[in-house]
Amino acid sequence: MKIAIYNSTYNPEISPLVHFGCELVKETIAQQLDRVGHEYYFIPWQQCVNNTYTISDDTDLVLVNGEGSWHNKKRHDMLSIAEKHTCVMFNTVYQNNSYTASSLNKFKAIYTRESMSAEAVIADGGNPTVIPDIILTNENILKRNKSSVIQRGHIDHYDGVKTLQRYKPFLDQLEKYSHVASGSYHGVLVCAMLDIPFSMWPSNTHKMIALAKDMGVKNTHHTDKSSAINAIPETMAESIKEYVVDGQNKINDFFDNLTQYV
């Protein structure tokens, strides 16, 4: 089967701005599709918003990578693509869109990354399923180590362990810390995978509080950066470890069964 991945958010050949989470998402998609034996190609988000992309005639399925893009009615193209092709929306946030049930149900399926986005899709008449962000299965994260030294740090765009860089130097820096506060959604997920206790503060959507809720640790979500930095738990809750394992199983099952949509 040939698959197009619409809305690839990591495209350094087009833009010099890079983000470790976007790179991890793209790499994980490739790892998973290689694992299940499908042919694939990526469509950069820049081509999606400019309507300059091409989907080849022999493409069987379009996977729309919602990631952090599908909120506040910013990306109508991610809705209209399902009117033209056989599409599955996956790995997405969904907030403040107010789309119609008929438009949402043009997707063969909608998979949100967390439960608050699923609730928002349901409120608009869609029928979503929650599967955690796919980086939980990234092979290169799972090979990494936790710091053996007690040291606290934080993850943010422009200070601490910076998100606006390639993921390998990001992981190299993160490995120096045993406890972390994060303003980054993907930063929290990496900490969960590496068994690093964490706290978090709000981002640009409901994704952080929703993630804390789904992990069973709403107490780790704080109102602001300073509060989160001063309230990192000493140990990681068992519910987070269970979230990671359950999420990995759901992600693998999703990729195992893509042929059901064509």
mmCIF file of C-alpha atoms in Angstrom:
data_model
loop_
_atom_site.group_PDB
_atom_site.id
_atom_site.type_symbol
_atom_site.label_atom_id
_atom_site.label_comp_id
_atom_site.label_asym_id
_atom_site.label_seq_id
_atom_site.Cartn_x
_atom_site.Cartn_y
_atom_site.Cartn_z
ATOM 1 C CA MET A 1 0.000 0.000 0.000
ATOM 2 C CA LYS A 2 1.192 3.523 -0.792
ATOM 3 C CA ILE A 3 0.587 6.199 1.815
ATOM 4 C CA ALA A 4 0.942 9.987 1.759
ATOM 5 C CA ILE A 5 1.632 11.713 5.072
ATOM 6 C CA TYR A 6 -0.023 15.106 4.819
ATOM 7 C CA ASN A 7 1.242 17.972 6.999
ATOM 8 C CA SER A 8 4.790 16.902 7.764
ATOM 9 C CA THR A 9 5.939 19.518 10.263
ATOM 10 C CA TYR A 10 9.672 18.785 10.029
ATOM 11 C CA ASN A 11 11.056 20.029 6.720
ATOM 12 C CA PRO A 12 14.550 21.517 7.135
ATOM 13 C CA GLU A 13 15.029 21.549 3.364
ATOM 14 C CA ILE A 14 12.314 24.231 3.231
ATOM 15 C CA SER A 15 12.673 26.092 6.532
ATOM 16 C CA PRO A 16 15.711 26.565 8.808
ATOM 17 C CA LEU A 17 13.441 26.516 11.870
ATOM 18 C CA VAL A 18 13.531 23.043 13.440
ATOM 19 C CA HIS A 19 11.789 21.548 16.451
ATOM 20 C CA PHE A 20 12.886 18.342 18.140
ATOM 21 C CA GLY A 21 9.308 17.075 18.540
ATOM 22 C CA CYS A 22 8.446 17.538 14.875
ATOM 23 C CA GLU A 23 11.577 15.658 13.865
ATOM 24 C CA LEU A 24 10.712 12.810 16.236
ATOM 25 C CA VAL A 25 7.168 12.585 14.871
ATOM 26 C CA LYS A 26 8.387 12.336 11.279
ATOM 27 C CA GLU A 27 11.038 9.753 12.162
ATOM 28 C CA THR A 28 8.534 7.661 14.122
ATOM 29 C CA ILE A 29 6.039 7.651 11.260
ATOM 30 C CA ALA A 30 8.798 6.395 8.964
ATOM 31 C CA GLN A 31 9.865 3.731 11.480
ATOM 32 C CA GLN A 32 6.310 2.473 11.856
ATOM 33 C CA LEU A 33 5.525 2.396 8.131
ATOM 34 C CA ASP A 34 8.818 0.631 7.448
ATOM 35 C CA ARG A 35 7.920 -1.895 10.146
ATOM 36 C CA VAL A 36 4.573 -2.754 8.575
ATOM 37 C CA GLY A 37 5.934 -2.684 5.023
ATOM 38 C CA HIS A 38 4.074 0.206 3.375
ATOM 39 C CA GLU A 39 5.480 2.598 0.784
ATOM 40 C CA TYR A 40 5.152 6.239 1.810
ATOM 41 C CA TYR A 41 6.059 9.857 1.155
ATOM 42 C CA PHE A 42 5.780 13.068 3.179
ATOM 43 C CA ILE A 43 4.008 16.278 2.177
ATOM 44 C CA PRO A 44 5.451 19.355 3.947
ATOM 45 C CA TRP A 45 3.008 21.567 5.822
ATOM 46 C CA GLN A 46 4.231 24.545 3.804
ATOM 47 C CA GLN A 47 2.917 22.913 0.617
ATOM 48 C CA CYS A 48 -0.333 22.006 2.367
ATOM 49 C CA VAL A 49 -1.193 25.561 3.426
ATOM 50 C CA ASN A 50 -0.157 26.943 0.030
ATOM 51 C CA ASN A 51 -2.048 24.228 -1.871
ATOM 52 C CA THR A 52 1.064 23.399 -3.895
ATOM 53 C CA TYR A 53 1.247 19.712 -2.993
ATOM 54 C CA THR A 54 0.670 16.714 -5.260
ATOM 55 C CA ILE A 55 -0.841 13.385 -4.245
ATOM 56 C CA SER A 56 0.075 10.715 -6.768
ATOM 57 C CA ASP A 57 -2.651 8.693 -8.480
ATOM 58 C CA ASP A 58 -1.306 5.454 -7.030
ATOM 59 C CA THR A 59 -1.663 6.676 -3.424
ATOM 60 C CA ASP A 60 -4.018 4.393 -1.498
ATOM 61 C CA LEU A 61 -4.363 6.344 1.759
ATOM 62 C CA VAL A 62 -3.604 9.808 3.107
ATOM 63 C CA LEU A 63 -2.598 9.992 6.757
ATOM 64 C CA VAL A 64 -3.215 13.545 7.943
ATOM 65 C CA ASN A 65 -0.725 14.348 10.700
ATOM 66 C CA GLY A 66 -2.711 16.705 12.913
ATOM 67 C CA GLU A 67 0.040 17.023 15.542
ATOM 68 C CA GLY A 68 -0.324 20.483 17.159
ATOM 69 C CA SER A 69 -1.821 22.096 14.071
ATOM 70 C CA TRP A 70 -5.580 21.483 14.195
ATOM 71 C CA HIS A 71 -6.973 24.177 16.474
ATOM 72 C CA ASN A 72 -8.637 27.608 16.328
ATOM 73 C CA LYS A 73 -9.768 27.074 12.717
ATOM 74 C CA LYS A 74 -6.217 27.725 11.510
ATOM 75 C CA ARG A 75 -5.957 24.804 9.115
ATOM 76 C CA HIS A 76 -9.046 24.434 6.944
ATOM 77 C CA ASP A 77 -6.887 22.559 4.442
ATOM 78 C CA MET A 78 -6.605 19.693 6.932
ATOM 79 C CA LEU A 79 -10.375 19.351 6.839
ATOM 80 C CA SER A 80 -10.909 19.785 3.114
ATOM 81 C CA ILE A 81 -8.300 17.170 2.158
ATOM 82 C CA ALA A 82 -10.758 14.476 3.279
ATOM 83 C CA GLU A 83 -13.224 15.656 0.618
ATOM 84 C CA LYS A 84 -10.744 14.740 -2.105
ATOM 85 C CA HIS A 85 -8.965 11.594 -0.885
ATOM 86 C CA THR A 86 -9.284 8.559 1.381
ATOM 87 C CA CYS A 87 -8.018 10.063 4.622
ATOM 88 C CA VAL A 88 -7.395 9.200 8.250
ATOM 89 C CA MET A 89 -6.718 12.015 10.695
ATOM 90 C CA PHE A 90 -4.241 10.906 13.358
ATOM 91 C CA ASN A 91 -1.866 12.139 16.034
ATOM 92 C CA THR A 92 -3.858 15.331 16.440
ATOM 93 C CA VAL A 93 -4.952 17.998 18.855
ATOM 94 C CA TYR A 94 -8.450 19.409 18.223
ATOM 95 C CA GLN A 95 -9.682 22.588 19.877
ATOM 96 C CA ASN A 96 -11.912 25.582 19.050
ATOM 97 C CA ASN A 97 -12.688 24.516 15.490
ATOM 98 C CA SER A 98 -16.495 24.135 15.488
ATOM 99 C CA TYR A 99 -16.529 22.107 12.284
ATOM 100 C CA THR A 100 -19.634 20.258 11.139
ATOM 101 C CA ALA A 101 -20.319 16.592 11.734
ATOM 102 C CA SER A 102 -20.642 15.988 7.985
ATOM 103 C CA SER A 103 -17.188 17.438 7.309
ATOM 104 C CA LEU A 104 -15.537 15.574 10.178
ATOM 105 C CA ASN A 105 -17.110 12.309 9.150
ATOM 106 C CA LYS A 106 -15.516 12.489 5.714
ATOM 107 C CA PHE A 107 -12.435 11.079 7.445
ATOM 108 C CA LYS A 108 -12.370 7.295 7.596
ATOM 109 C CA ALA A 109 -11.307 7.717 11.221
ATOM 110 C CA ILE A 110 -10.078 10.433 13.583
ATOM 111 C CA TYR A 111 -7.423 9.662 16.203
ATOM 112 C CA THR A 112 -6.677 12.357 18.763
ATOM 113 C CA ARG A 113 -3.593 12.416 20.981
ATOM 114 C CA GLU A 114 -5.505 13.113 24.189
ATOM 115 C CA SER A 115 -9.003 12.956 25.652
ATOM 116 C CA MET A 116 -9.875 16.669 25.690
ATOM 117 C CA SER A 117 -9.390 16.822 21.923
ATOM 118 C CA ALA A 118 -11.573 13.728 21.588
ATOM 119 C CA GLU A 119 -14.276 15.427 23.654
ATOM 120 C CA ALA A 120 -14.086 18.471 21.363
ATOM 121 C CA VAL A 121 -14.431 16.292 18.250
ATOM 122 C CA ILE A 122 -17.446 14.537 19.786
ATOM 123 C CA ALA A 123 -19.012 17.922 20.605
ATOM 124 C CA ASP A 124 -18.753 18.808 16.904
ATOM 125 C CA GLY A 125 -20.346 15.516 15.843
ATOM 126 C CA GLY A 126 -17.302 13.408 15.060
ATOM 127 C CA ASN A 127 -16.394 9.925 16.290
ATOM 128 C CA PRO A 128 -12.793 9.980 17.540
ATOM 129 C CA THR A 129 -10.522 7.438 19.193
ATOM 130 C CA VAL A 130 -7.727 8.429 21.573
ATOM 131 C CA ILE A 131 -4.252 7.110 20.790
ATOM 132 C CA PRO A 132 -1.296 8.860 22.460
ATOM 133 C CA ASP A 133 1.278 10.726 20.411
ATOM 134 C CA ILE A 134 3.192 8.269 18.245
ATOM 135 C CA ILE A 135 6.649 9.266 19.490
ATOM 136 C CA LEU A 136 6.027 6.865 22.393
ATOM 137 C CA THR A 137 7.240 4.140 20.022
ATOM 138 C CA ASN A 138 10.309 5.981 18.699
ATOM 139 C CA GLU A 139 13.146 3.473 18.662
ATOM 140 C CA ASN A 140 15.903 6.010 19.246
ATOM 141 C CA ILE A 141 14.314 7.448 22.380
ATOM 142 C CA LEU A 142 13.791 3.982 23.815
ATOM 143 C CA LYS A 143 17.537 3.314 23.485
ATOM 144 C CA ARG A 144 18.478 6.346 25.567
ATOM 145 C CA ASN A 145 19.417 6.458 29.252
ATOM 146 C CA LYS A 146 18.270 8.346 32.322
ATOM 147 C CA SER A 147 20.742 10.564 34.198
ATOM 148 C CA SER A 148 22.625 8.866 37.012
ATOM 149 C CA VAL A 149 23.201 12.257 38.714
ATOM 150 C CA ILE A 150 20.526 14.107 40.680
ATOM 151 C CA GLN A 151 20.088 17.329 38.749
ATOM 152 C CA ARG A 152 17.010 19.398 37.959
ATOM 153 C CA GLY A 153 16.310 21.221 34.731
ATOM 154 C CA HIS A 154 13.526 22.445 32.482
ATOM 155 C CA ILE A 155 12.429 22.305 28.853
ATOM 156 C CA ASP A 156 11.305 25.431 26.988
ATOM 157 C CA HIS A 157 11.604 27.014 23.558
ATOM 158 C CA TYR A 158 14.405 29.451 24.302
ATOM 159 C CA ASP A 159 16.039 28.406 27.558
ATOM 160 C CA GLY A 160 16.876 25.303 29.550
ATOM 161 C CA VAL A 161 16.804 22.272 27.256
ATOM 162 C CA LYS A 162 15.680 24.116 24.135
ATOM 163 C CA THR A 163 12.946 22.633 21.954
ATOM 164 C CA LEU A 164 13.972 24.546 18.844
ATOM 165 C CA GLN A 165 16.777 22.239 17.824
ATOM 166 C CA ARG A 166 17.380 18.772 16.363
ATOM 167 C CA TYR A 167 16.291 15.935 18.586
ATOM 168 C CA LYS A 168 19.676 14.255 19.124
ATOM 169 C CA PRO A 169 21.310 17.263 20.850
ATOM 170 C CA PHE A 170 18.006 17.774 22.676
ATOM 171 C CA LEU A 171 18.189 14.221 24.053
ATOM 172 C CA ASP A 172 21.889 14.598 24.875
ATOM 173 C CA GLN A 173 21.055 17.610 27.043
ATOM 174 C CA LEU A 174 17.969 16.039 28.591
ATOM 175 C CA GLU A 175 19.966 12.989 29.703
ATOM 176 C CA LYS A 176 21.903 15.213 32.103
ATOM 177 C CA TYR A 177 18.787 15.740 34.220
ATOM 178 C CA SER A 178 17.101 13.395 36.645
ATOM 179 C CA HIS A 179 14.072 15.662 37.240
ATOM 180 C CA VAL A 180 12.491 18.028 34.726
ATOM 181 C CA ALA A 181 9.813 20.727 34.402
ATOM 182 C CA SER A 182 8.464 21.038 30.865
ATOM 183 C CA GLY A 183 6.504 23.558 28.846
ATOM 184 C CA SER A 184 6.753 21.163 25.914
ATOM 185 C CA TYR A 185 4.208 18.437 25.145
ATOM 186 C CA HIS A 186 6.740 16.198 23.441
ATOM 187 C CA GLY A 187 9.207 17.002 26.202
ATOM 188 C CA VAL A 188 6.830 15.471 28.746
ATOM 189 C CA LEU A 189 6.431 12.351 26.601
ATOM 190 C CA VAL A 190 10.190 11.899 26.293
ATOM 191 C CA CYS A 191 10.536 12.232 30.073
ATOM 192 C CA ALA A 192 7.822 9.609 30.529
ATOM 193 C CA MET A 193 9.648 7.242 28.186
ATOM 194 C CA LEU A 194 12.980 7.764 29.972
ATOM 195 C CA ASP A 195 11.471 7.453 33.468
ATOM 196 C CA ILE A 196 12.326 11.058 34.357
ATOM 197 C CA PRO A 197 9.939 12.573 36.940
ATOM 198 C CA PHE A 198 8.388 15.762 35.543
ATOM 199 C CA SER A 199 6.053 18.662 36.132
ATOM 200 C CA MET A 200 4.503 20.810 33.404
ATOM 201 C CA TRP A 201 2.928 24.163 32.641
ATOM 202 C CA PRO A 202 0.348 25.235 30.003
ATOM 203 C CA SER A 203 1.086 25.485 26.299
ATOM 204 C CA ASN A 204 -0.846 27.095 23.423
ATOM 205 C CA THR A 205 -3.736 24.584 23.573
ATOM 206 C CA HIS A 206 -5.344 22.289 26.141
ATOM 207 C CA LYS A 207 -2.834 19.562 25.273
ATOM 208 C CA MET A 208 -0.756 19.829 28.478
ATOM 209 C CA ILE A 209 -3.589 19.624 30.999
ATOM 210 C CA ALA A 210 -5.198 16.907 28.858
ATOM 211 C CA LEU A 211 -1.964 14.903 28.877
ATOM 212 C CA ALA A 212 -1.650 15.252 32.652
ATOM 213 C CA LYS A 213 -5.256 14.090 33.015
ATOM 214 C CA ASP A 214 -4.779 11.095 30.711
ATOM 215 C CA MET A 215 -1.614 10.105 32.556
ATOM 216 C CA GLY A 216 -3.471 10.251 35.863
ATOM 217 C CA VAL A 217 -1.237 13.012 37.245
ATOM 218 C CA LYS A 218 -3.221 16.264 37.044
ATOM 219 C CA ASN A 219 -1.255 17.440 40.094
ATOM 220 C CA THR A 220 1.867 17.715 37.927
ATOM 221 C CA HIS A 221 0.241 20.461 35.813
ATOM 222 C CA HIS A 222 0.836 23.957 37.212
ATOM 223 C CA THR A 223 -0.419 27.401 36.292
ATOM 224 C CA ASP A 224 2.926 28.798 35.191
ATOM 225 C CA LYS A 225 6.550 27.970 34.478
ATOM 226 C CA SER A 226 7.947 29.112 37.823
ATOM 227 C CA SER A 227 5.437 27.030 39.786
ATOM 228 C CA ALA A 228 6.218 23.942 37.711
ATOM 229 C CA ILE A 229 9.974 24.348 38.138
ATOM 230 C CA ASN A 230 9.516 24.538 41.903
ATOM 231 C CA ALA A 231 7.226 21.508 42.128
ATOM 232 C CA ILE A 232 8.858 18.637 40.224
ATOM 233 C CA PRO A 233 7.863 15.304 41.831
ATOM 234 C CA GLU A 234 10.632 13.203 43.328
ATOM 235 C CA THR A 235 9.381 10.003 41.687
ATOM 236 C CA MET A 236 7.303 9.054 38.664
ATOM 237 C CA ALA A 237 3.779 7.753 39.220
ATOM 238 C CA GLU A 238 3.029 4.187 38.161
ATOM 239 C CA SER A 239 0.094 5.498 36.123
ATOM 240 C CA ILE A 240 2.561 7.263 33.800
ATOM 241 C CA LYS A 241 4.459 4.045 33.153
ATOM 242 C CA GLU A 242 1.168 2.295 32.429
ATOM 243 C CA TYR A 243 0.201 5.129 30.069
ATOM 244 C CA VAL A 244 3.415 4.639 28.086
ATOM 245 C CA VAL A 245 3.022 0.870 27.691
ATOM 246 C CA ASP A 246 -0.683 1.066 26.853
ATOM 247 C CA GLY A 247 -0.003 3.878 24.391
ATOM 248 C CA GLN A 248 2.733 1.916 22.634
ATOM 249 C CA ASN A 249 0.359 -1.014 22.172
ATOM 250 C CA LYS A 250 -2.335 1.256 20.705
ATOM 251 C CA ILE A 251 0.105 2.972 18.356
ATOM 252 C CA ASN A 252 1.490 -0.322 17.056
ATOM 253 C CA ASP A 253 -2.037 -1.650 16.561
ATOM 254 C CA PHE A 254 -2.983 1.463 14.585
ATOM 255 C CA PHE A 255 -0.147 0.993 12.103
ATOM 256 C CA ASP A 256 -0.695 -2.773 11.974
ATOM 257 C CA ASN A 257 -4.249 -2.245 10.699
ATOM 258 C CA LEU A 258 -4.030 0.633 8.204
ATOM 259 C CA THR A 259 -5.293 -1.556 5.360
ATOM 260 C CA GLN A 260 -8.787 -1.507 6.894
ATOM 261 C CA TYR A 261 -9.279 2.020 5.580
ATOM 262 C CA VAL A 262 -8.849 1.275 1.879
#
